[in-house]
């Protein structure tokens, strides 16, 4: 017999996934099928519980949690991952629902072959839509079969290393002929760091993009390294990327991963959200 908490979680998830507003009251972003979500690594100095608080404060309803983040108050020394007991997984779902936030994904997962089954089972039990991951090239048969078994999408991330899926060509070489559950988690900043044009890269991945780690970057400090800045204030063409995604009829998640001003980056994220909404109002 389902607990009241489980029923409440289910009702909340239905509201989030279907939308509780009539079509004529939805924003242009909602009608487009676009969603802003939070990557909890943005708050890696804080716990999962605190990350949910911050996500709620920002007015966002979706989050991707990274493996290994400390769970926080009420969870002792536990960290986020597939080792969480079923009871603690339910407690986490209840906590997120109390903040009107849905955990839609986790990652970025890099794992040994024997771990993938546990990762997918965890994602299924947590009712995630997808996982962000960088599987070893020799593990694709296993990952593909588990994705189909659990009906969980795999959004492949592109860390800025030639050992990663750093370019669209490298990624498509691994998943191009495989099941449609396998796609891309496009980190637009990392493409630029690898000398690639993010808009051209997005264009190459048309039909394969599940989510984006969305951001703007600019040279910072003495070394002029490319670091996160408020969207619209850096060297990336944020509006151009959004226009390309509109052209592709992309539906999915713009996941905010703001990797700067770690102690308090809420002001910068709020400005970025405002810019995103302004551009969306203009182009949609």
Tab-separated table of C-alpha atoms in Angstrom:
chain	number	residue	atom	x	y	z
A	1	UNK	CA	0.000	0.000	0.000
A	2	UNK	CA	1.444	3.358	-1.060
A	3	UNK	CA	2.277	5.831	1.662
A	4	UNK	CA	0.702	9.279	1.644
A	5	UNK	CA	4.154	10.718	0.936
A	6	UNK	CA	4.538	8.518	-2.146
A	7	UNK	CA	1.121	9.581	-3.457
A	8	UNK	CA	1.991	13.247	-2.904
A	9	UNK	CA	5.259	12.794	-4.789
A	10	UNK	CA	3.398	11.153	-7.665
A	11	UNK	CA	0.858	13.988	-7.820
A	12	UNK	CA	3.632	16.590	-7.746
A	13	UNK	CA	5.503	14.835	-10.559
A	14	UNK	CA	2.332	14.734	-12.686
A	15	UNK	CA	1.817	18.465	-12.137
A	16	UNK	CA	5.431	19.232	-13.043
A	17	UNK	CA	5.533	16.989	-16.107
A	18	UNK	CA	2.170	18.025	-17.572
A	19	UNK	CA	2.030	21.613	-16.341
A	20	UNK	CA	-0.744	22.944	-14.174
A	21	UNK	CA	-1.486	26.011	-16.292
A	22	UNK	CA	-3.776	26.275	-19.305
A	23	UNK	CA	-2.081	26.650	-22.698
A	24	UNK	CA	-3.204	30.277	-22.997
A	25	UNK	CA	-1.459	31.175	-19.718
A	26	UNK	CA	1.821	29.371	-20.400
A	27	UNK	CA	4.930	31.409	-21.129
A	28	UNK	CA	6.585	31.269	-24.535
A	29	UNK	CA	9.355	29.168	-22.998
A	30	UNK	CA	6.870	26.618	-21.658
A	31	UNK	CA	5.002	26.449	-24.968
A	32	UNK	CA	8.320	25.817	-26.718
A	33	UNK	CA	8.963	22.820	-24.458
A	34	UNK	CA	12.034	24.452	-22.925
A	35	UNK	CA	12.865	24.080	-19.233
A	36	UNK	CA	15.526	25.727	-17.108
A	37	UNK	CA	17.046	23.279	-14.643
A	38	UNK	CA	19.884	23.411	-12.133
A	39	UNK	CA	23.057	21.308	-12.073
A	40	UNK	CA	23.821	20.927	-8.384
A	41	UNK	CA	27.580	21.150	-9.004
A	42	UNK	CA	26.875	24.880	-9.180
A	43	UNK	CA	26.438	24.549	-5.400
A	44	UNK	CA	29.128	21.952	-4.741
A	45	UNK	CA	30.257	23.854	-1.629
A	46	UNK	CA	26.821	23.068	-0.231
A	47	UNK	CA	24.734	19.945	0.333
A	48	UNK	CA	21.952	18.422	-1.730
A	49	UNK	CA	19.430	19.755	0.777
A	50	UNK	CA	20.884	23.257	0.487
A	51	UNK	CA	21.006	22.955	-3.307
A	52	UNK	CA	17.286	22.205	-3.333
A	53	UNK	CA	16.691	25.296	-1.187
A	54	UNK	CA	18.678	27.448	-3.605
A	55	UNK	CA	16.922	25.955	-6.621
A	56	UNK	CA	13.573	26.768	-5.040
A	57	UNK	CA	14.759	30.321	-4.279
A	58	UNK	CA	15.628	30.765	-7.953
A	59	UNK	CA	12.117	29.693	-8.942
A	60	UNK	CA	13.345	26.637	-10.847
A	61	UNK	CA	11.445	23.353	-10.768
A	62	UNK	CA	14.053	20.904	-12.075
A	63	UNK	CA	17.477	19.766	-10.906
A	64	UNK	CA	20.294	17.443	-11.942
A	65	UNK	CA	22.307	16.210	-8.949
A	66	UNK	CA	25.925	15.164	-9.259
A	67	UNK	CA	27.197	11.881	-7.762
A	68	UNK	CA	29.078	12.274	-4.501
A	69	UNK	CA	27.467	15.475	-3.265
A	70	UNK	CA	26.894	15.445	0.489
A	71	UNK	CA	23.213	14.927	1.244
A	72	UNK	CA	23.039	17.284	4.208
A	73	UNK	CA	20.718	17.802	7.136
A	74	UNK	CA	18.776	14.729	8.145
A	75	UNK	CA	20.940	12.359	6.116
A	76	UNK	CA	24.031	12.128	8.314
A	77	UNK	CA	27.214	11.480	6.354
A	78	UNK	CA	25.435	10.093	3.288
A	79	UNK	CA	26.318	11.275	-0.210
A	80	UNK	CA	24.153	11.274	-3.316
A	81	UNK	CA	24.459	8.122	-5.395
A	82	UNK	CA	23.141	4.643	-6.100
A	83	UNK	CA	24.224	3.434	-2.650
A	84	UNK	CA	21.373	5.357	-1.025
A	85	UNK	CA	18.881	2.971	0.560
A	86	UNK	CA	15.336	2.795	-0.815
A	87	UNK	CA	14.169	4.611	2.329
A	88	UNK	CA	16.667	7.434	1.835
A	89	UNK	CA	15.764	7.679	-1.847
A	90	UNK	CA	12.120	8.161	-0.882
A	91	UNK	CA	13.099	10.733	1.738
A	92	UNK	CA	15.019	12.629	-0.939
A	93	UNK	CA	12.044	12.582	-3.320
A	94	UNK	CA	9.817	13.879	-0.521
A	95	UNK	CA	12.315	16.645	0.304
A	96	UNK	CA	12.546	17.722	-3.348
A	97	UNK	CA	8.763	17.659	-3.760
A	98	UNK	CA	8.382	19.841	-0.675
A	99	UNK	CA	10.455	22.456	-2.546
A	100	UNK	CA	8.398	21.954	-5.742
A	101	UNK	CA	11.551	20.641	-7.426
A	102	UNK	CA	11.793	17.448	-9.480
A	103	UNK	CA	15.052	15.514	-9.803
A	104	UNK	CA	15.027	14.898	-13.559
A	105	UNK	CA	18.578	13.622	-13.934
A	106	UNK	CA	21.890	12.891	-12.264
A	107	UNK	CA	25.464	13.080	-13.430
A	108	UNK	CA	27.921	13.405	-14.845
A	109	UNK	CA	28.483	9.672	-14.343
A	110	UNK	CA	31.800	8.045	-15.216
A	111	UNK	CA	31.679	4.463	-14.050
A	112	UNK	CA	33.127	0.998	-14.198
A	113	UNK	CA	31.188	-1.455	-16.361
A	114	UNK	CA	29.816	-3.331	-13.344
A	115	UNK	CA	28.350	-0.100	-11.917
A	116	UNK	CA	26.030	0.781	-14.794
A	117	UNK	CA	23.254	-1.581	-13.748
A	118	UNK	CA	23.126	0.036	-10.293
A	119	UNK	CA	23.170	3.525	-11.820
A	120	UNK	CA	20.253	2.796	-14.145
A	121	UNK	CA	18.259	1.052	-11.409
A	122	UNK	CA	18.811	4.076	-9.170
A	123	UNK	CA	17.684	6.465	-11.903
A	124	UNK	CA	14.580	4.379	-12.570
A	125	UNK	CA	13.609	4.206	-8.905
A	126	UNK	CA	14.133	7.960	-8.553
A	127	UNK	CA	11.892	8.486	-11.619
A	128	UNK	CA	14.546	10.405	-13.526
A	129	UNK	CA	14.146	11.105	-17.238
A	130	UNK	CA	17.797	10.655	-18.073
A	131	UNK	CA	21.326	10.419	-16.769
A	132	UNK	CA	24.255	12.559	-17.886
A	133	UNK	CA	27.262	10.369	-18.449
A	134	UNK	CA	30.539	9.702	-20.208
A	135	UNK	CA	30.669	5.917	-20.621
A	136	UNK	CA	33.877	4.207	-21.653
A	137	UNK	CA	33.785	3.486	-25.377
A	138	UNK	CA	33.959	-0.253	-24.734
A	139	UNK	CA	30.852	-0.103	-22.495
A	140	UNK	CA	28.321	1.086	-25.064
A	141	UNK	CA	26.703	-2.317	-25.592
A	142	UNK	CA	26.028	-2.592	-21.849
A	143	UNK	CA	24.858	1.023	-21.503
A	144	UNK	CA	22.555	0.809	-24.524
A	145	UNK	CA	20.874	-2.381	-23.295
A	146	UNK	CA	20.335	-0.935	-19.816
A	147	UNK	CA	18.905	2.279	-21.272
A	148	UNK	CA	16.365	0.220	-23.220
A	149	UNK	CA	15.624	-2.062	-20.262
A	150	UNK	CA	14.833	0.846	-17.935
A	151	UNK	CA	13.647	3.337	-20.591
A	152	UNK	CA	16.121	5.903	-19.299
A	153	UNK	CA	17.815	8.306	-21.703
A	154	UNK	CA	21.587	8.757	-21.658
A	155	UNK	CA	22.785	12.310	-22.315
A	156	UNK	CA	26.474	12.079	-23.174
A	157	UNK	CA	28.538	14.933	-21.785
A	158	UNK	CA	31.628	16.518	-23.373
A	159	UNK	CA	34.343	17.322	-20.844
A	160	UNK	CA	37.167	19.363	-22.446
A	161	UNK	CA	39.590	16.487	-22.984
A	162	UNK	CA	40.458	14.503	-26.076
A	163	UNK	CA	39.831	11.387	-23.985
A	164	UNK	CA	36.203	12.471	-23.690
A	165	UNK	CA	33.373	12.898	-26.202
A	166	UNK	CA	34.799	16.338	-26.838
A	167	UNK	CA	33.414	16.912	-30.341
A	168	UNK	CA	30.173	16.079	-32.157
A	169	UNK	CA	32.091	13.811	-34.528
A	170	UNK	CA	33.542	11.767	-31.669
A	171	UNK	CA	30.136	11.450	-29.998
A	172	UNK	CA	28.270	10.512	-33.172
A	173	UNK	CA	30.944	7.947	-33.922
A	174	UNK	CA	29.887	6.157	-30.734
A	175	UNK	CA	26.097	6.615	-30.690
A	176	UNK	CA	25.184	7.513	-34.283
A	177	UNK	CA	23.767	4.105	-35.141
A	178	UNK	CA	22.457	3.192	-31.718
A	179	UNK	CA	19.092	3.479	-29.973
A	180	UNK	CA	17.356	6.863	-29.856
A	181	UNK	CA	17.549	6.836	-26.053
A	182	UNK	CA	21.218	7.755	-26.436
A	183	UNK	CA	21.914	11.418	-27.097
A	184	UNK	CA	23.901	14.463	-26.070
A	185	UNK	CA	24.290	16.625	-22.992
A	186	UNK	CA	25.846	19.624	-24.720
A	187	UNK	CA	28.190	21.683	-22.548
A	188	UNK	CA	28.485	24.796	-24.693
A	189	UNK	CA	31.341	26.220	-22.638
A	190	UNK	CA	33.447	23.098	-23.020
A	191	UNK	CA	32.984	23.143	-26.804
A	192	UNK	CA	34.427	26.662	-26.862
A	193	UNK	CA	37.296	25.615	-24.578
A	194	UNK	CA	38.173	22.903	-27.110
A	195	UNK	CA	38.247	25.423	-29.949
A	196	UNK	CA	34.860	24.466	-31.382
A	197	UNK	CA	32.016	26.768	-32.339
A	198	UNK	CA	29.080	25.938	-30.043
A	199	UNK	CA	26.396	26.867	-32.592
A	200	UNK	CA	27.965	24.711	-35.315
A	201	UNK	CA	28.352	21.879	-32.805
A	202	UNK	CA	24.705	22.159	-31.768
A	203	UNK	CA	23.756	22.110	-35.463
A	204	UNK	CA	25.732	18.908	-36.015
A	205	UNK	CA	23.851	17.233	-33.158
A	206	UNK	CA	20.372	18.090	-34.432
A	207	UNK	CA	17.879	15.512	-33.195
A	208	UNK	CA	20.319	14.071	-30.655
A	209	UNK	CA	20.295	16.745	-27.937
A	210	UNK	CA	18.596	15.677	-24.708
A	211	UNK	CA	19.840	18.528	-22.515
A	212	UNK	CA	22.461	21.237	-22.356
A	213	UNK	CA	24.821	22.450	-19.675
A	214	UNK	CA	24.111	26.018	-20.661
A	215	UNK	CA	26.350	28.967	-19.823
A	216	UNK	CA	28.320	31.959	-20.996
A	217	UNK	CA	32.074	32.315	-20.489
A	218	UNK	CA	34.770	34.984	-20.783
A	219	UNK	CA	38.550	35.299	-20.220
A	220	UNK	CA	39.235	35.933	-16.543
A	221	UNK	CA	42.290	36.632	-14.372
A	222	UNK	CA	45.969	36.867	-15.248
A	223	UNK	CA	45.870	33.625	-17.222
A	224	UNK	CA	42.732	34.739	-19.091
A	225	UNK	CA	41.170	31.320	-18.577
A	226	UNK	CA	37.610	30.937	-19.840
A	227	UNK	CA	35.334	31.107	-16.815
A	228	UNK	CA	31.583	31.417	-16.269
A	229	UNK	CA	29.986	34.849	-16.377
A	230	UNK	CA	26.427	36.151	-16.423
A	231	UNK	CA	24.702	35.019	-19.618
A	232	UNK	CA	24.917	37.646	-22.328
A	233	UNK	CA	28.075	39.212	-20.876
A	234	UNK	CA	30.624	36.738	-22.252
A	235	UNK	CA	32.023	35.568	-25.572
A	236	UNK	CA	29.374	32.950	-26.360
A	237	UNK	CA	26.476	33.836	-28.639
A	238	UNK	CA	23.719	32.885	-26.207
A	239	UNK	CA	20.976	34.314	-28.407
A	240	UNK	CA	22.396	32.553	-31.463
A	241	UNK	CA	22.449	29.208	-29.645
A	242	UNK	CA	18.855	29.661	-28.544
A	243	UNK	CA	17.826	30.578	-32.095
A	244	UNK	CA	19.466	27.421	-33.433
A	245	UNK	CA	17.686	25.281	-30.838
A	246	UNK	CA	14.387	26.923	-31.769
A	247	UNK	CA	15.092	26.147	-35.435
A	248	UNK	CA	15.685	22.499	-34.490
A	249	UNK	CA	12.396	22.423	-32.520
A	250	UNK	CA	14.427	21.274	-29.510
A	251	UNK	CA	12.424	20.325	-26.445
A	252	UNK	CA	14.325	19.700	-23.253
A	253	UNK	CA	16.460	21.144	-20.495
A	254	UNK	CA	18.775	24.143	-20.360
A	255	UNK	CA	20.677	23.076	-17.254
A	256	UNK	CA	22.413	25.910	-15.432
A	257	UNK	CA	25.944	24.963	-14.413
A	258	UNK	CA	27.490	28.174	-13.124
A	259	UNK	CA	31.076	27.346	-12.180
A	260	UNK	CA	32.205	30.602	-10.593
A	261	UNK	CA	31.578	32.797	-7.553
A	262	UNK	CA	31.138	29.575	-5.631
A	263	UNK	CA	30.368	31.040	-2.209
A	264	UNK	CA	27.342	32.976	-3.483
A	265	UNK	CA	26.471	32.829	-7.170
A	266	UNK	CA	22.703	33.311	-6.840
A	267	UNK	CA	22.845	36.970	-7.981
A	268	UNK	CA	24.693	36.018	-11.172
A	269	UNK	CA	22.338	33.093	-11.817
A	270	UNK	CA	19.278	35.313	-11.327
A	271	UNK	CA	20.686	37.757	-13.889
A	272	UNK	CA	21.322	34.863	-16.277
A	273	UNK	CA	17.763	33.601	-15.901
A	274	UNK	CA	16.458	37.116	-16.591
A	275	UNK	CA	18.580	37.314	-19.737
A	276	UNK	CA	17.402	33.888	-20.903
A	277	UNK	CA	13.772	34.913	-20.465
A	278	UNK	CA	14.342	38.232	-22.251
A	279	UNK	CA	15.901	36.478	-25.247
A	280	UNK	CA	13.174	33.842	-25.267
A	281	UNK	CA	10.499	36.556	-25.261
A	282	UNK	CA	12.226	38.146	-28.252
A	283	UNK	CA	12.861	35.086	-30.432
A	284	UNK	CA	9.982	32.713	-29.653
